[in-house]
Structure formats: C-alpha cells, structure tokens
Short mmCIF file of C-alpha atoms and ligand atoms in Angstrom, two decimals:
data_model
loop_
_atom_site.label_atom_id
_atom_site.label_comp_id
_atom_site.label_asym_id
_atom_site.label_seq_id
_atom_site.Cartn_x
_atom_site.Cartn_y
_atom_site.Cartn_z
CA UNK A 28 -9.84 -52.58 -46.61
CA UNK A 29 -10.92 -50.66 -49.71
CA UNK A 30 -8.25 -49.32 -52.07
CA UNK A 31 -8.83 -45.65 -51.33
CA UNK A 32 -8.47 -46.23 -47.59
CA UNK A 33 -5.43 -48.46 -48.05
CA UNK A 34 -3.79 -45.71 -50.10
CA UNK A 35 -4.30 -43.25 -47.24
CA UNK A 36 -2.72 -45.57 -44.66
CA UNK A 37 0.23 -46.07 -46.99
CA UNK A 38 0.59 -42.34 -47.59
CA UNK A 39 0.43 -41.66 -43.82
CA UNK A 40 3.23 -44.19 -43.43
CA UNK A 41 5.39 -42.66 -46.15
CA UNK A 42 5.00 -39.18 -44.67
CA UNK A 43 5.79 -40.53 -41.18
CA UNK A 44 8.99 -42.00 -42.52
CA UNK A 45 9.96 -38.80 -44.29
CA UNK A 46 9.37 -36.65 -41.21
CA UNK A 47 11.20 -39.15 -38.97
CA UNK A 48 14.27 -38.98 -41.20
CA UNK A 49 14.03 -35.21 -41.47
CA UNK A 50 13.74 -34.82 -37.69
CA UNK A 51 16.73 -37.09 -37.02
CA UNK A 52 18.78 -35.11 -39.55
CA UNK A 53 18.23 -31.70 -37.92
CA UNK A 54 18.94 -32.66 -34.29
CA UNK A 55 21.94 -30.72 -32.97
CA UNK A 56 23.50 -30.14 -29.55
CA UNK A 57 22.11 -26.97 -27.89
CA UNK A 58 18.92 -27.10 -29.96
CA UNK A 59 15.72 -26.20 -28.12
CA UNK A 60 13.32 -29.12 -27.87
CA UNK A 61 10.49 -26.71 -28.66
CA UNK A 62 12.13 -25.70 -31.95
CA UNK A 63 12.55 -29.34 -32.91
CA UNK A 64 8.86 -30.03 -32.20
CA UNK A 65 7.71 -27.03 -34.25
CA UNK A 66 9.92 -28.00 -37.20
CA UNK A 67 8.49 -31.53 -37.10
CA UNK A 68 4.93 -30.19 -37.08
CA UNK A 69 5.60 -27.80 -39.97
CA UNK A 70 7.09 -30.67 -41.97
CA UNK A 71 3.94 -32.77 -41.56
CA UNK A 72 1.77 -29.85 -42.69
CA UNK A 73 4.04 -29.10 -45.66
CA UNK A 74 3.63 -32.72 -46.81
CA UNK A 75 -0.16 -32.44 -46.67
CA UNK A 76 -0.74 -34.39 -43.47
CA UNK A 77 -1.95 -33.66 -39.96
CA UNK A 78 -0.32 -35.24 -36.94
CA UNK A 79 -1.61 -38.50 -35.50
CA UNK A 80 -0.38 -37.26 -32.10
CA UNK A 81 2.01 -34.57 -30.79
CA UNK A 82 5.70 -35.28 -31.44
CA UNK A 83 6.98 -37.40 -28.52
CA UNK A 84 10.52 -36.19 -27.85
CA UNK A 85 11.73 -38.01 -24.78
CA UNK A 86 15.36 -37.98 -23.63
CA UNK A 87 17.49 -40.38 -21.59
CA UNK A 88 15.47 -42.09 -18.83
CA UNK A 89 12.20 -40.63 -20.13
CA UNK A 90 10.71 -43.36 -22.30
CA UNK A 91 7.69 -41.68 -23.89
CA UNK A 92 5.04 -38.93 -23.84
CA UNK A 93 7.33 -35.94 -23.34
CA UNK A 94 6.22 -33.22 -25.72
CA UNK A 95 7.37 -29.63 -25.21
CA UNK A 96 5.07 -27.05 -23.62
CA UNK A 97 4.44 -23.64 -25.19
CA UNK A 98 7.27 -21.95 -23.26
CA UNK A 99 9.48 -25.05 -22.99
CA UNK A 100 13.11 -24.24 -22.16
CA UNK A 101 14.60 -27.73 -22.45
CA UNK A 102 17.78 -27.79 -24.53
CA UNK A 103 19.25 -30.90 -26.13
CA UNK A 104 22.76 -31.67 -24.93
CA UNK A 105 25.49 -33.61 -26.67
CA UNK A 106 25.14 -37.26 -25.68
CA UNK A 107 21.40 -37.15 -24.87
CA UNK A 108 19.56 -40.26 -26.05
CA UNK A 109 16.54 -38.78 -27.84
CA UNK A 110 13.53 -40.82 -28.92
CA UNK A 111 11.60 -39.20 -31.80
CA UNK A 112 8.16 -40.87 -31.90
CA UNK A 113 5.81 -39.34 -34.46
CA UNK A 114 2.95 -40.14 -36.83
CA UNK A 115 0.85 -38.72 -39.63
CA UNK A 116 -2.91 -38.59 -40.07
CA UNK A 117 -4.57 -38.56 -43.48
CA UNK A 118 -8.30 -38.29 -42.76
CA UNK A 119 -7.73 -40.44 -39.64
CA UNK A 120 -5.61 -43.05 -41.44
CA UNK A 121 -2.47 -43.08 -39.31
CA UNK A 122 1.18 -43.92 -39.00
CA UNK A 123 3.24 -44.35 -35.84
CA UNK A 124 7.02 -44.53 -36.14
CA UNK A 125 10.06 -43.87 -33.98
CA UNK A 126 13.80 -43.61 -34.11
CA UNK A 127 16.46 -42.89 -31.50
CA UNK A 128 19.38 -40.53 -31.99
CA UNK A 129 22.28 -39.79 -29.68
CA UNK A 130 22.62 -36.01 -29.89
CA UNK A 131 25.82 -34.93 -31.63
CA UNK A 132 27.23 -38.47 -31.59
CA UNK A 133 27.17 -41.79 -33.39
CA UNK A 134 24.84 -44.58 -32.37
CA UNK A 135 25.37 -46.53 -29.13
CA UNK A 136 24.99 -50.28 -28.45
CA UNK A 137 21.74 -49.47 -26.59
CA UNK A 138 20.34 -47.76 -29.68
CA UNK A 139 21.54 -50.59 -31.92
CA UNK A 140 19.73 -53.10 -29.67
CA UNK A 141 16.24 -51.68 -30.23
CA UNK A 142 16.92 -50.98 -33.91
CA UNK A 143 18.02 -54.57 -34.46
CA UNK A 144 15.02 -55.87 -32.48
CA UNK A 145 12.67 -54.04 -34.85
CA UNK A 146 14.59 -55.27 -37.91
CA UNK A 147 14.21 -58.83 -36.63
CA UNK A 148 10.46 -58.34 -36.21
CA UNK A 149 10.20 -57.04 -39.78
CA UNK A 150 11.74 -60.34 -40.95
CA UNK A 151 9.20 -62.57 -39.18
CA UNK A 152 5.93 -60.63 -38.82
CA UNK A 153 2.87 -62.25 -40.39
CA UNK A 154 -0.85 -61.43 -40.19
CA UNK A 155 -2.58 -63.41 -37.44
CA UNK A 156 0.66 -64.75 -35.96
CA UNK A 157 1.23 -65.61 -32.32
CA UNK A 158 2.08 -62.38 -30.48
CA UNK A 159 4.41 -64.27 -28.12
CA UNK A 160 6.83 -64.88 -31.01
CA UNK A 161 7.15 -61.14 -31.61
CA UNK A 162 7.81 -60.56 -27.91
CA UNK A 163 10.33 -63.36 -27.82
CA UNK A 164 12.17 -61.97 -30.88
CA UNK A 165 12.39 -58.50 -29.35
CA UNK A 166 13.38 -59.80 -25.91
CA UNK A 167 16.09 -62.11 -27.21
CA UNK A 168 17.64 -59.49 -29.50
CA UNK A 169 17.81 -56.91 -26.71
CA UNK A 170 19.03 -59.31 -24.01
CA UNK A 171 21.71 -60.78 -26.30
CA UNK A 172 23.17 -57.27 -26.49
CA UNK A 173 23.20 -56.99 -22.71
CA UNK A 174 20.18 -54.71 -22.23
CA UNK A 175 16.63 -55.12 -20.94
CA UNK A 176 13.41 -54.81 -22.92
CA UNK A 177 10.77 -52.59 -21.31
CA UNK A 178 8.04 -55.00 -20.26
CA UNK A 179 5.17 -52.56 -19.83
CA UNK A 180 5.51 -50.71 -23.13
CA UNK A 181 4.84 -52.22 -26.52
CA UNK A 182 3.13 -52.24 -29.85
CA UNK A 183 -0.55 -51.89 -30.52
CA UNK A 184 -3.29 -52.00 -33.10
CA UNK A 185 -4.39 -48.86 -34.95
CA UNK A 186 -7.75 -48.03 -36.47
CA UNK A 187 -9.11 -44.86 -38.02
CA UNK A 188 -8.66 -42.00 -35.54
CA UNK A 189 -7.41 -44.44 -32.88
CA UNK A 190 -3.69 -44.70 -32.21
CA UNK A 191 -4.17 -47.52 -29.69
CA UNK A 192 -6.89 -50.05 -30.31
CA UNK A 193 -7.06 -53.78 -29.84
CA UNK A 194 -4.08 -55.97 -29.14
CA UNK A 195 -1.06 -55.00 -27.01
CA UNK A 196 2.19 -56.34 -28.44
CA UNK A 197 4.65 -56.74 -25.54
CA UNK A 198 8.42 -56.47 -25.86
CA UNK A 199 8.77 -59.82 -24.07
CA UNK A 200 7.23 -63.25 -24.42
CA UNK A 201 4.29 -63.25 -22.03
CA UNK A 202 3.08 -66.70 -23.12
CA UNK A 203 -0.35 -65.18 -23.65
CA UNK A 204 -1.24 -67.30 -26.67
CA UNK A 205 -2.79 -64.17 -28.19
CA UNK A 206 -2.85 -63.61 -31.93
CA UNK A 207 -2.10 -60.55 -34.01
CA UNK A 208 -5.01 -59.29 -36.13
CA UNK A 209 -4.98 -60.77 -39.62
CA UNK A 210 -6.32 -57.66 -41.41
CA UNK A 211 -5.64 -54.04 -40.56
CA UNK A 212 -2.83 -52.03 -39.02
CA UNK A 213 -0.46 -52.56 -36.10
CA UNK A 214 2.64 -50.80 -34.78
CA UNK A 215 5.56 -52.63 -33.19
CA UNK A 216 7.92 -50.66 -30.95
CA UNK A 217 10.85 -52.34 -29.20
CA UNK A 218 12.13 -50.36 -26.21
CA UNK A 219 15.56 -51.24 -24.77
CA UNK A 220 17.08 -49.89 -21.57
CA UNK A 221 20.17 -50.00 -19.40
CA UNK A 222 17.79 -50.12 -16.42
CA UNK A 223 15.43 -52.75 -15.00
CA UNK A 224 12.97 -52.54 -17.89
CA UNK A 225 9.90 -51.02 -16.32
CA UNK A 226 8.33 -47.58 -16.81
CA UNK A 227 6.36 -45.58 -14.28
CA UNK A 228 4.29 -42.39 -14.50
CA UNK A 229 6.39 -39.30 -13.99
CA UNK A 230 5.12 -35.69 -14.17
CA UNK A 231 1.83 -34.82 -15.93
CA UNK A 232 2.61 -34.19 -19.60
CA UNK A 233 1.48 -31.86 -22.36
CA UNK A 234 -0.42 -34.49 -24.35
CA UNK A 235 -4.19 -34.81 -23.92
CA UNK A 236 -6.96 -36.85 -25.50
CA UNK A 237 -10.74 -36.85 -25.56
CA UNK A 238 -12.01 -39.28 -22.93
CA UNK A 239 -15.77 -39.02 -22.46
CA UNK A 240 -18.80 -36.88 -23.21
CA UNK A 241 -19.45 -34.51 -20.30
CA UNK A 242 -21.68 -31.50 -19.88
CA UNK A 243 -19.35 -28.61 -19.15
CA UNK A 244 -20.76 -25.47 -17.50
CA UNK A 245 -17.78 -23.24 -18.23
CA UNK A 246 -18.35 -21.55 -21.60
CA UNK A 247 -14.70 -21.27 -22.63
CA UNK A 248 -13.95 -24.86 -21.63
CA UNK A 249 -17.05 -26.02 -23.52
CA UNK A 250 -16.01 -24.17 -26.68
CA UNK A 251 -12.54 -25.65 -26.46
CA UNK A 252 -13.97 -29.14 -25.99
CA UNK A 253 -16.17 -28.66 -29.08
CA UNK A 254 -13.11 -27.62 -31.05
CA UNK A 255 -11.12 -30.64 -29.80
CA UNK A 256 -13.92 -33.04 -30.73
CA UNK A 257 -14.16 -31.69 -34.26
CA UNK A 258 -10.44 -31.15 -34.89
CA UNK A 259 -8.82 -34.15 -33.19
CA UNK A 260 -11.73 -36.54 -32.45
CA UNK A 261 -10.07 -39.38 -30.53
CA UNK A 262 -6.49 -38.50 -31.50
CA UNK A 263 -4.06 -37.12 -28.89
CA UNK A 264 -3.21 -33.43 -29.14
CA UNK A 265 -0.82 -30.95 -27.52
CA UNK A 266 -1.79 -28.25 -25.06
CA UNK A 267 0.48 -26.00 -27.12
CA UNK A 268 -1.80 -26.38 -30.15
CA UNK A 269 -4.83 -25.32 -28.10
CA UNK A 270 -2.92 -22.31 -26.72
CA UNK A 271 -1.99 -21.34 -30.30
CA UNK A 272 -5.68 -21.36 -31.17
CA UNK A 273 -7.33 -19.96 -28.02
CA UNK A 274 -4.55 -18.20 -26.11
CA UNK A 275 -3.46 -18.88 -22.54
CA UNK A 276 -7.03 -19.23 -21.30
CA UNK A 277 -6.61 -22.77 -22.66
CA UNK A 278 -4.41 -23.62 -19.67
CA UNK A 279 -7.27 -23.17 -17.24
CA UNK A 280 -9.85 -24.67 -19.62
CA UNK A 281 -7.85 -27.87 -20.10
CA UNK A 282 -7.55 -28.24 -16.31
CA UNK A 283 -11.33 -27.98 -16.05
CA UNK A 284 -11.77 -30.58 -18.80
CA UNK A 285 -9.29 -33.00 -17.26
CA UNK A 286 -10.85 -32.64 -13.80
CA UNK A 287 -14.29 -33.40 -15.24
CA UNK A 288 -12.83 -36.41 -17.12
CA UNK A 289 -13.85 -35.02 -20.51
CA UNK A 290 -10.14 -35.22 -21.36
CA UNK A 291 -7.34 -37.56 -20.38
CA UNK A 292 -3.88 -36.10 -19.71
CA UNK A 293 -0.97 -38.43 -20.45
CA UNK A 294 1.77 -38.61 -17.83
CA UNK A 295 5.38 -38.59 -18.98
CA UNK A 296 6.71 -42.15 -18.70
CA UNK A 297 10.06 -42.67 -17.01
CA UNK A 298 12.25 -45.74 -16.61
CA UNK A 299 11.82 -46.68 -12.96
CA UNK A 300 15.48 -47.35 -12.17
CA UNK A 301 16.73 -44.34 -14.13
CA UNK A 302 18.06 -46.41 -17.05
CA UNK A 303 18.63 -44.82 -20.44
CA UNK A 304 15.95 -45.84 -22.97
CA UNK A 305 16.07 -46.40 -26.75
CA UNK A 306 13.15 -47.10 -29.10
CA UNK A 307 12.40 -47.87 -32.75
CA UNK A 308 8.96 -48.28 -34.28
CA UNK A 309 7.28 -49.14 -37.56
CA UNK A 310 3.67 -49.35 -38.69
CA UNK A 311 2.55 -52.53 -40.50
CA UNK A 312 -0.47 -52.88 -42.78
CA UNK A 313 -1.97 -56.35 -43.32
CA UNK A 314 -4.17 -56.68 -46.37
CA UNK A 315 -5.32 -60.03 -47.77
CA UNK A 316 -2.23 -61.82 -46.50
CA UNK A 317 0.17 -59.13 -47.68
CA UNK A 318 2.43 -57.26 -45.19
CA UNK A 319 3.35 -53.66 -45.96
CA UNK A 320 5.76 -51.84 -43.63
CA UNK A 321 4.25 -48.42 -44.28
CA UNK A 322 6.97 -46.45 -42.44
CA UNK A 323 10.01 -48.31 -43.83
CO1 CO B 23 3.24 -46.55 -31.07
#
C-alpha cells in the first residue's frame, strides 16, 4: 500500500473512533434515534469525512442494519442495549467500528463480553494468521462469560469503496483452515447474545447498495441511480439521504431500483430467539508485517 493511501485509511480510522466516542457520549434516555443518526452524520462531515455506510443503530434483539428512516419515531429508552456501528470514508478508504451502550445505565456483563472478546483479538491478531484462532478467541471469551457468540455474523475484509470484500471472520472456530489476508484491511466484530446465537432477516431496512448495472426506463429512477453510482459507488447509503436530495419521489424510485435488482436493500437482522445482542468492532490495517488498529 502506498503511503498516501495508507494515510487515508489511518485517517478514516481515527475519524471513526472519534465519532464512535462522540456518539456514545450523547446517547440519552428519550432521545430520538433519528436525532442521534443526524448528529453522527454531521460529526463525520465536520471532521472532513463522508460515511462508509449509514449509521447502524440497532437496539436489543436487533443485531445490525437498523438505520432510522426519514420520519423515524423510535425513541431510545433507559436500559436499551444500543449498538452504534459506524465508519468513515476518505476517498473510499474506510473504517468500520462499533461500540455498545446501555442507554442511561452502566455497562452490563453482556456488553463486557463482546468488548473483552475484541480486546483479546487485538492482543493476538497477526497478518496472514489462521482465521480459526480469531473465532476461537472470540467464542471462548464470550462463552466463559455465560453468553453465546453469534455464529452467522462476523468480521470481513475491506477494500477501497467496499465495506465487505474477501474473507469472512466468524465469531466461532469453524475449523475452516482459512487464512487472514497478509496485506490490507480487515474488521473484526464480536457479537455476543443472551439468545441462541443466530440472526435472521427481519423487516426490510433503510440501507441500500448498488447491486448491478440495469437499464431503467423510469426517468426519475434512472437519475437517482446515476446519482447513487457517482456519489456512493459500491458503498451502502440511506434512503433518508436520497430523500434529502430528491424529495419523497425517492421512495418510489428506490422501490423500482430494488425490484429491477439495480439496488440491494439490506434487511434488519434480528436475533432469532429474541436474545439481547452486544457488539464491538475495530478496523485493522496490515502493512509489511505491521498491525495498526486504525479505530483504537
Ligand atoms: Co463491520
């Protein structure tokens, strides 16, 4: 990786960390989820970054991919377990980082379990290492505290303008024998739950991503797709951002684009047995044998 590019990945990480800490510090009982999302977005812009993906603000048994809609009415309640999963983009160089807060309260053992799992990964992670060892470390830490790791969520590689590319890094030892990349960027994200440890698709969410080139007859939908391709490329984006730009006609246009498979719409992910879910995440940069935790 050349120095200029490396600097951008590191800066994306530093901004991700700063926004994560800022977001966790402003969470209050009775706060609107929409207000939290907007404050997070404004913070990224004020620090000179774009977002790698819409803020994922998932509570309780929702594990990931909840992001508020333009007229969202959801209000955070004291005791909600809130995952804040966010990332910065600097010219497509990305970060992906998460923390969990219990609204209006101190941490819980469930939250401590995923935090400690990530801390244990930070201690052992090496470029090109056996992925099973990471899974085993996460699984053991979480099970020792009496919780379950989520088996079908996990870390992933990142490349320019791609939040998920290459290896999947499970939260359990799958005895796959697979290796982590030895150069480049990965994110590791331990998820712990009081439930069985498996997520399923819930309702359709507010996060979308370019999927494939399609010829679109509808003029408005075509214009919106052109905008998406130039503004977000292959990064996920929020329906709310498109409504801000194009007005409510975007609702219908995005439906057209999803139905024609030009766009993919992410479903909200929910713990199958209704267990509460906690999550922590860091981004790691491997460069010539060196490990940099960009979001630490
Ligand atoms: Co991630």
